[in-house]
Amino acid sequence: AQRVTQPEKLLSVFKGAPVELKCNYSYSGSPELFWYVQYSRQRLQLLLRHISRESIKGFTADLNKGETSFHLKKPFAQEEDSAMYYCAPSYFGNEKLTFGTGTRLTIIP
Amino acid sequence: DGGITQSPKYLFRKEGQNVTLSCEQNLNHDAMYWYRQDPGQGLRLIYYSQIVNDFQKGDIAEGYSVSREKKESFPLTVTSAQKNPTAFYLCASSPGQGYYEQYFGPGTRLTVT
């Protein structure tokens, strides 16, 4: 069965410190991988997808096929980064996403 | 935010009653999805539809039903058979045809007492 693990339910980081939100997936093949974010009182929205290799709001995520991980990173946390973050893989040819349980990130001023 | 709407924002029902949650999109997207969001459990897929008049069960379809008679609409009925219906329900849509980004509605919080 497809499984996505986000081991940290809660993560608190001081402003200006580096952030890493962990995501591990248990698929074979080559999944498409996404990070979604939900800010307070806003809709769930796409933050980034690995295939585009973009940096969005200073966040990047590297796919490590050997470790089946897709950790989200930012070198210097900002207060506006406080939100709920979900990792979500999908297989090519199957548009379903499987969401992790999410990590609530709190940036301490 | 427009594009995908859910109504109502809050819904209260008595146990034993069926209730239908609305989801509409004007993005001309082929695919639509229903998720349930519970604290500590992330989003779990209830049903999805990749094209009009077709839909598939997700991971937790028991106690729910859907229809997809129009491209822009994908209502979800929570039946009395659903054992724990109180939850936050999210609808999403995506262009389909291999494009995976999903766009989410604002959600409906259903409370059943």
PDB file of C-alpha atoms in Angstrom:
ATOM      1  CA  ALA A   1       0.000   0.000   0.000  1.00  0.00           C
ATOM      2  CA  GLN A   2       1.118   3.529  -0.699  1.00  0.00           C
ATOM      3  CA  ARG A   3       2.409   5.234   2.409  1.00  0.00           C
ATOM      4  CA  VAL A   4       3.720   8.699   3.151  1.00  0.00           C
ATOM      5  CA  THR A   5       5.421   9.488   6.422  1.00  0.00           C
ATOM      6  CA  GLN A   6       5.877  12.909   7.911  1.00  0.00           C
ATOM      7  CA  PRO A   7       7.482  12.020  11.230  1.00  0.00           C
ATOM      8  CA  GLU A   8       7.070  15.395  12.930  1.00  0.00           C
ATOM      9  CA  LYS A   9       3.530  16.456  13.778  1.00  0.00           C
ATOM     10  CA  LEU A  10       4.803  19.680  15.318  1.00  0.00           C
ATOM     11  CA  LEU A  11       7.986  21.607  14.590  1.00  0.00           C
ATOM     12  CA  SER A  12       9.067  24.866  16.193  1.00  0.00           C
ATOM     13  CA  VAL A  13      11.963  26.861  14.801  1.00  0.00           C
ATOM     14  CA  PHE A  14      13.363  30.252  15.681  1.00  0.00           C
ATOM     15  CA  LYS A  15      13.121  33.023  13.104  1.00  0.00           C
ATOM     16  CA  GLY A  16      16.248  33.067  10.979  1.00  0.00           C
ATOM     17  CA  ALA A  17      17.114  29.450  11.714  1.00  0.00           C
ATOM     18  CA  PRO A  18      17.108  26.735   9.033  1.00  0.00           C
ATOM     19  CA  VAL A  19      13.974  24.655   8.550  1.00  0.00           C
ATOM     20  CA  GLU A  20      13.686  21.059   7.405  1.00  0.00           C
ATOM     21  CA  LEU A  21      10.362  19.245   7.188  1.00  0.00           C
ATOM     22  CA  LYS A  22      10.807  15.557   6.577  1.00  0.00           C
ATOM     23  CA  CYS A  23       8.861  13.368   4.166  1.00  0.00           C
ATOM     24  CA  ASN A  24       9.443   9.734   3.307  1.00  0.00           C
ATOM     25  CA  TYR A  25       7.407   7.740   0.851  1.00  0.00           C
ATOM     26  CA  SER A  26       7.107   4.047   0.184  1.00  0.00           C
ATOM     27  CA  TYR A  27       6.505   3.633  -3.504  1.00  0.00           C
ATOM     28  CA  SER A  28       8.202   1.776  -6.241  1.00  0.00           C
ATOM     29  CA  GLY A  29       8.730   3.496  -9.531  1.00  0.00           C
ATOM     30  CA  SER A  30       9.042   7.236  -9.991  1.00  0.00           C
ATOM     31  CA  PRO A  31       6.406   9.249  -8.205  1.00  0.00           C
ATOM     32  CA  GLU A  32       5.637  12.865  -8.818  1.00  0.00           C
ATOM     33  CA  LEU A  33       6.089  14.663  -5.500  1.00  0.00           C
ATOM     34  CA  PHE A  34       4.447  17.756  -4.096  1.00  0.00           C
ATOM     35  CA  TRP A  35       4.417  19.899  -0.997  1.00  0.00           C
ATOM     36  CA  TYR A  36       1.146  21.606  -0.096  1.00  0.00           C
ATOM     37  CA  VAL A  37       0.766  24.323   2.535  1.00  0.00           C
ATOM     38  CA  GLN A  38      -2.169  25.621   4.536  1.00  0.00           C
ATOM     39  CA  TYR A  39      -1.726  29.004   6.181  1.00  0.00           C
ATOM     40  CA  SER A  40      -4.068  30.059   8.955  1.00  0.00           C
ATOM     41  CA  ARG A  41      -7.559  30.784   7.604  1.00  0.00           C
ATOM     42  CA  GLN A  42      -6.481  30.115   4.027  1.00  0.00           C
ATOM     43  CA  ARG A  43      -7.074  27.276   1.606  1.00  0.00           C
ATOM     44  CA  LEU A  44      -4.731  24.403   1.119  1.00  0.00           C
ATOM     45  CA  GLN A  45      -2.476  25.334  -1.782  1.00  0.00           C
ATOM     46  CA  LEU A  46       0.425  23.946  -3.737  1.00  0.00           C
ATOM     47  CA  LEU A  47       3.809  25.102  -2.465  1.00  0.00           C
ATOM     48  CA  LEU A  48       6.080  23.284  -4.874  1.00  0.00           C
ATOM     49  CA  ARG A  49       6.460  20.201  -7.037  1.00  0.00           C
ATOM     50  CA  HIS A  50       9.758  18.434  -7.472  1.00  0.00           C
ATOM     51  CA  ILE A  51       9.617  18.170 -11.245  1.00  0.00           C
ATOM     52  CA  SER A  52       9.713  21.948 -11.641  1.00  0.00           C
ATOM     53  CA  ARG A  53      12.825  22.255  -9.439  1.00  0.00           C
ATOM     54  CA  GLU A  54      11.709  25.716  -8.353  1.00  0.00           C
ATOM     55  CA  SER A  55      12.323  27.580  -5.145  1.00  0.00           C
ATOM     56  CA  ILE A  56       9.056  28.963  -3.823  1.00  0.00           C
ATOM     57  CA  LYS A  57       9.083  31.445  -0.926  1.00  0.00           C
ATOM     58  CA  GLY A  58      12.657  30.338  -0.293  1.00  0.00           C
ATOM     59  CA  PHE A  59      11.702  26.672   0.078  1.00  0.00           C
ATOM     60  CA  THR A  60      13.310  23.874  -1.894  1.00  0.00           C
ATOM     61  CA  ALA A  61      12.796  20.130  -1.853  1.00  0.00           C
ATOM     62  CA  ASP A  62      15.160  17.517  -3.170  1.00  0.00           C
ATOM     63  CA  LEU A  63      14.036  14.092  -4.204  1.00  0.00           C
ATOM     64  CA  ASN A  64      16.325  11.368  -2.876  1.00  0.00           C
ATOM     65  CA  LYS A  65      15.297   8.162  -4.593  1.00  0.00           C
ATOM     66  CA  GLY A  66      17.775   6.066  -2.631  1.00  0.00           C
ATOM     67  CA  GLU A  67      16.263   7.151   0.676  1.00  0.00           C
ATOM     68  CA  THR A  68      12.769   7.644  -0.826  1.00  0.00           C
ATOM     69  CA  SER A  69      12.665  11.061   0.780  1.00  0.00           C
ATOM     70  CA  PHE A  70      11.469  14.491  -0.314  1.00  0.00           C
ATOM     71  CA  HIS A  71      12.385  16.789   2.538  1.00  0.00           C
ATOM     72  CA  LEU A  72      11.373  20.457   2.421  1.00  0.00           C
ATOM     73  CA  LYS A  73      14.054  22.959   3.373  1.00  0.00           C
ATOM     74  CA  LYS A  74      14.514  26.658   3.879  1.00  0.00           C
ATOM     75  CA  PRO A  75      17.784  28.209   5.033  1.00  0.00           C
ATOM     76  CA  PHE A  76      16.300  31.087   7.053  1.00  0.00           C
ATOM     77  CA  ALA A  77      12.828  30.753   8.560  1.00  0.00           C
ATOM     78  CA  GLN A  78      10.442  33.694   8.531  1.00  0.00           C
ATOM     79  CA  GLU A  79       7.410  34.266  10.733  1.00  0.00           C
ATOM     80  CA  GLU A  80       5.055  34.000   7.765  1.00  0.00           C
ATOM     81  CA  ASP A  81       6.225  30.431   7.220  1.00  0.00           C
ATOM     82  CA  SER A  82       4.128  29.286  10.164  1.00  0.00           C
ATOM     83  CA  ALA A  83       1.589  26.907   8.644  1.00  0.00           C
ATOM     84  CA  MET A  84       0.572  23.290   8.150  1.00  0.00           C
ATOM     85  CA  TYR A  85       2.659  21.486   5.535  1.00  0.00           C
ATOM     86  CA  TYR A  86       1.679  18.301   3.705  1.00  0.00           C
ATOM     87  CA  CYS A  87       3.828  16.072   1.558  1.00  0.00           C
ATOM     88  CA  ALA A  88       1.894  14.384  -1.268  1.00  0.00           C
ATOM     89  CA  PRO A  89       3.260  11.907  -3.816  1.00  0.00           C
ATOM     90  CA  SER A  90       1.478  10.690  -6.911  1.00  0.00           C
ATOM     91  CA  TYR A  91       2.312   8.072  -9.472  1.00  0.00           C
ATOM     92  CA  PHE A  92       2.698   9.081 -13.094  1.00  0.00           C
ATOM     93  CA  GLY A  93      -0.474   8.227 -14.937  1.00  0.00           C
ATOM     94  CA  ASN A  94      -2.525   8.277 -11.754  1.00  0.00           C
ATOM     95  CA  GLU A  95      -3.606  11.710 -10.694  1.00  0.00           C
ATOM     96  CA  LYS A  96      -4.511  10.731  -7.163  1.00  0.00           C
ATOM     97  CA  LEU A  97      -2.417  12.276  -4.439  1.00  0.00           C
ATOM     98  CA  THR A  98      -1.673  10.527  -1.172  1.00  0.00           C
ATOM     99  CA  PHE A  99      -1.249  13.075   1.597  1.00  0.00           C
ATOM    100  CA  GLY A 100       0.946  12.662   4.619  1.00  0.00           C
ATOM    101  CA  THR A 101      -0.391  13.456   8.066  1.00  0.00           C
ATOM    102  CA  GLY A 102       1.143  16.905   7.949  1.00  0.00           C
ATOM    103  CA  THR A 103       3.612  18.914   9.993  1.00  0.00           C
ATOM    104  CA  ARG A 104       2.575  22.068  11.805  1.00  0.00           C
ATOM    105  CA  LEU A 105       5.460  24.493  11.594  1.00  0.00           C
ATOM    106  CA  THR A 106       5.651  27.335  14.086  1.00  0.00           C
ATOM    107  CA  ILE A 107       8.257  30.040  13.707  1.00  0.00           C
ATOM    108  CA  ILE A 108       9.230  31.603  17.002  1.00  0.00           C
ATOM    109  CA  PRO A 109       9.956  35.344  16.738  1.00  0.00           C
TER     110      PRO A 109
ATOM    111  CA  ASP B   1      -9.439  32.740  -4.161  1.00  0.00           C
ATOM    112  CA  GLY B   2     -12.493  31.974  -6.411  1.00  0.00           C
ATOM    113  CA  GLY B   3     -12.685  29.112  -8.814  1.00  0.00           C
ATOM    114  CA  ILE B   4     -13.794  26.349  -6.509  1.00  0.00           C
ATOM    115  CA  THR B   5     -16.517  26.877  -3.955  1.00  0.00           C
ATOM    116  CA  GLN B   6     -17.990  24.768  -1.214  1.00  0.00           C
ATOM    117  CA  SER B   7     -21.159  25.418   0.664  1.00  0.00           C
ATOM    118  CA  PRO B   8     -22.117  25.773   3.358  1.00  0.00           C
ATOM    119  CA  LYS B   9     -19.091  26.631   5.494  1.00  0.00           C
ATOM    120  CA  TYR B  10     -20.637  25.026   8.593  1.00  0.00           C
ATOM    121  CA  LEU B  11     -23.271  22.306   8.610  1.00  0.00           C
ATOM    122  CA  PHE B  12     -25.049  20.703  11.531  1.00  0.00           C
ATOM    123  CA  ARG B  13     -27.110  17.528  11.325  1.00  0.00           C
ATOM    124  CA  LYS B  14     -28.736  15.057  13.616  1.00  0.00           C
ATOM    125  CA  GLU B  15     -27.477  11.504  13.684  1.00  0.00           C
ATOM    126  CA  GLY B  16     -29.315   9.284  11.230  1.00  0.00           C
ATOM    127  CA  GLN B  17     -29.849  11.975   8.608  1.00  0.00           C
ATOM    128  CA  ASN B  18     -28.167  12.052   5.222  1.00  0.00           C
ATOM    129  CA  VAL B  19     -26.531  15.332   4.287  1.00  0.00           C
ATOM    130  CA  THR B  20     -25.177  16.607   0.966  1.00  0.00           C
ATOM    131  CA  LEU B  21     -22.158  18.882   0.684  1.00  0.00           C
ATOM    132  CA  SER B  22     -21.843  21.073  -2.368  1.00  0.00           C
ATOM    133  CA  CYS B  23     -18.718  21.566  -4.486  1.00  0.00           C
ATOM    134  CA  GLU B  24     -18.663  23.711  -7.625  1.00  0.00           C
ATOM    135  CA  GLN B  25     -15.792  24.792  -9.843  1.00  0.00           C
ATOM    136  CA  ASN B  26     -15.597  27.191 -12.761  1.00  0.00           C
ATOM    137  CA  LEU B  27     -12.028  26.310 -13.734  1.00  0.00           C
ATOM    138  CA  ASN B  28     -13.110  23.913 -16.495  1.00  0.00           C
ATOM    139  CA  HIS B  29     -11.226  21.153 -14.708  1.00  0.00           C
ATOM    140  CA  ASP B  30     -11.879  17.548 -15.651  1.00  0.00           C
ATOM    141  CA  ALA B  31     -11.011  15.967 -12.311  1.00  0.00           C
ATOM    142  CA  MET B  32     -12.584  16.551  -8.917  1.00  0.00           C
ATOM    143  CA  TYR B  33     -11.889  15.085  -5.491  1.00  0.00           C
ATOM    144  CA  TRP B  34     -13.350  14.843  -2.012  1.00  0.00           C
ATOM    145  CA  TYR B  35     -11.146  14.590   1.053  1.00  0.00           C
ATOM    146  CA  ARG B  36     -11.783  14.339   4.721  1.00  0.00           C
ATOM    147  CA  GLN B  37      -9.413  16.169   7.085  1.00  0.00           C
ATOM    148  CA  ASP B  38      -9.161  15.032  10.688  1.00  0.00           C
ATOM    149  CA  PRO B  39      -6.624  16.255  13.259  1.00  0.00           C
ATOM    150  CA  GLY B  40      -3.474  14.143  13.174  1.00  0.00           C
ATOM    151  CA  GLN B  41      -4.614  12.143  10.148  1.00  0.00           C
ATOM    152  CA  GLY B  42      -3.944  14.489   7.271  1.00  0.00           C
ATOM    153  CA  LEU B  43      -6.187  14.372   4.228  1.00  0.00           C
ATOM    154  CA  ARG B  44      -7.833  11.118   3.260  1.00  0.00           C
ATOM    155  CA  LEU B  45      -9.397  10.625  -0.153  1.00  0.00           C
ATOM    156  CA  ILE B  46     -13.091   9.740  -0.139  1.00  0.00           C
ATOM    157  CA  TYR B  47     -14.047   9.757  -3.823  1.00  0.00           C
ATOM    158  CA  TYR B  48     -12.653  11.179  -7.020  1.00  0.00           C
ATOM    159  CA  SER B  49     -13.887  11.731 -10.529  1.00  0.00           C
ATOM    160  CA  GLN B  50     -11.664  12.116 -13.554  1.00  0.00           C
ATOM    161  CA  ILE B  51     -14.470  12.801 -16.003  1.00  0.00           C
ATOM    162  CA  VAL B  52     -18.167  13.544 -16.069  1.00  0.00           C
ATOM    163  CA  ASN B  53     -20.430  10.571 -15.282  1.00  0.00           C
ATOM    164  CA  ASP B  54     -17.561   8.576 -13.840  1.00  0.00           C
ATOM    165  CA  PHE B  55     -16.104   8.367 -10.332  1.00  0.00           C
ATOM    166  CA  GLN B  56     -14.016   6.013  -8.238  1.00  0.00           C
ATOM    167  CA  LYS B  57     -13.793   5.178  -4.564  1.00  0.00           C
ATOM    168  CA  GLY B  58     -10.908   6.544  -2.616  1.00  0.00           C
ATOM    169  CA  ASP B  59      -9.413   5.158   0.560  1.00  0.00           C
ATOM    170  CA  ILE B  60     -12.388   5.800   2.862  1.00  0.00           C
ATOM    171  CA  ALA B  61     -15.519   5.669   0.660  1.00  0.00           C
ATOM    172  CA  GLU B  62     -17.714   3.672   3.038  1.00  0.00           C
ATOM    173  CA  GLY B  63     -20.711   5.670   4.166  1.00  0.00           C
ATOM    174  CA  TYR B  64     -20.359   8.263   1.410  1.00  0.00           C
ATOM    175  CA  SER B  65     -21.776   8.668  -2.077  1.00  0.00           C
ATOM    176  CA  VAL B  66     -21.144  11.075  -4.942  1.00  0.00           C
ATOM    177  CA  SER B  67     -22.419  12.002  -8.367  1.00  0.00           C
ATOM    178  CA  ARG B  68     -20.813  13.767 -11.305  1.00  0.00           C
ATOM    179  CA  GLU B  69     -23.588  14.738 -13.690  1.00  0.00           C
ATOM    180  CA  LYS B  70     -21.989  18.041 -14.651  1.00  0.00           C
ATOM    181  CA  LYS B  71     -18.351  18.932 -15.161  1.00  0.00           C
ATOM    182  CA  GLU B  72     -18.518  21.805 -12.702  1.00  0.00           C
ATOM    183  CA  SER B  73     -20.280  20.012  -9.852  1.00  0.00           C
ATOM    184  CA  PHE B  74     -19.321  17.104  -7.585  1.00  0.00           C
ATOM    185  CA  PRO B  75     -21.657  16.844  -4.588  1.00  0.00           C
ATOM    186  CA  LEU B  76     -20.851  14.531  -1.696  1.00  0.00           C
ATOM    187  CA  THR B  77     -23.563  12.839   0.360  1.00  0.00           C
ATOM    188  CA  VAL B  78     -22.667  11.741   3.854  1.00  0.00           C
ATOM    189  CA  THR B  79     -25.081   8.952   4.638  1.00  0.00           C
ATOM    190  CA  SER B  80     -26.310   7.688   7.976  1.00  0.00           C
ATOM    191  CA  ALA B  81     -24.060   4.661   7.439  1.00  0.00           C
ATOM    192  CA  GLN B  82     -20.936   6.758   7.982  1.00  0.00           C
ATOM    193  CA  LYS B  83     -19.887   5.950  11.530  1.00  0.00           C
ATOM    194  CA  ASN B  84     -17.893   9.107  12.301  1.00  0.00           C
ATOM    195  CA  PRO B  85     -19.214  11.824  10.000  1.00  0.00           C
ATOM    196  CA  THR B  86     -18.133  14.832  12.047  1.00  0.00           C
ATOM    197  CA  ALA B  87     -15.130  16.220  10.190  1.00  0.00           C
ATOM    198  CA  PHE B  88     -13.795  18.918   7.899  1.00  0.00           C
ATOM    199  CA  TYR B  89     -14.475  18.105   4.247  1.00  0.00           C
ATOM    200  CA  LEU B  90     -12.362  19.476   1.420  1.00  0.00           C
ATOM    201  CA  CYS B  91     -13.164  19.444  -2.265  1.00  0.00           C
ATOM    202  CA  ALA B  92     -10.483  19.860  -4.905  1.00  0.00           C
ATOM    203  CA  SER B  93     -10.199  19.933  -8.671  1.00  0.00           C
ATOM    204  CA  SER B  94      -7.399  19.508 -11.154  1.00  0.00           C
ATOM    205  CA  PRO B  95      -7.115  19.967 -14.928  1.00  0.00           C
ATOM    206  CA  GLY B  96      -6.657  16.218 -15.333  1.00  0.00           C
ATOM    207  CA  GLN B  97      -4.970  14.577 -18.304  1.00  0.00           C
ATOM    208  CA  GLY B  98      -1.729  14.053 -16.465  1.00  0.00           C
ATOM    209  CA  TYR B  99      -1.566  17.444 -14.768  1.00  0.00           C
ATOM    210  CA  TYR B 100      -1.469  16.822 -11.040  1.00  0.00           C
ATOM    211  CA  GLU B 101      -1.790  20.155  -9.247  1.00  0.00           C
ATOM    212  CA  GLN B 102      -4.995  20.191  -7.252  1.00  0.00           C
ATOM    213  CA  TYR B 103      -6.874  23.349  -6.340  1.00  0.00           C
ATOM    214  CA  PHE B 104      -8.782  23.273  -3.091  1.00  0.00           C
ATOM    215  CA  GLY B 105     -12.016  24.774  -1.904  1.00  0.00           C
ATOM    216  CA  PRO B 106     -12.431  26.475   1.481  1.00  0.00           C
ATOM    217  CA  GLY B 107     -13.963  23.386   3.085  1.00  0.00           C
ATOM    218  CA  THR B 108     -17.158  22.498   4.944  1.00  0.00           C
ATOM    219  CA  ARG B 109     -17.140  21.632   8.604  1.00  0.00           C
ATOM    220  CA  LEU B 110     -19.835  19.051   9.295  1.00  0.00           C
ATOM    221  CA  THR B 111     -20.982  18.379  12.837  1.00  0.00           C
ATOM    222  CA  VAL B 112     -23.329  15.487  13.495  1.00  0.00           C
ATOM    223  CA  THR B 113     -24.885  15.144  16.945  1.00  0.00           C
TER     224      THR B 113
END
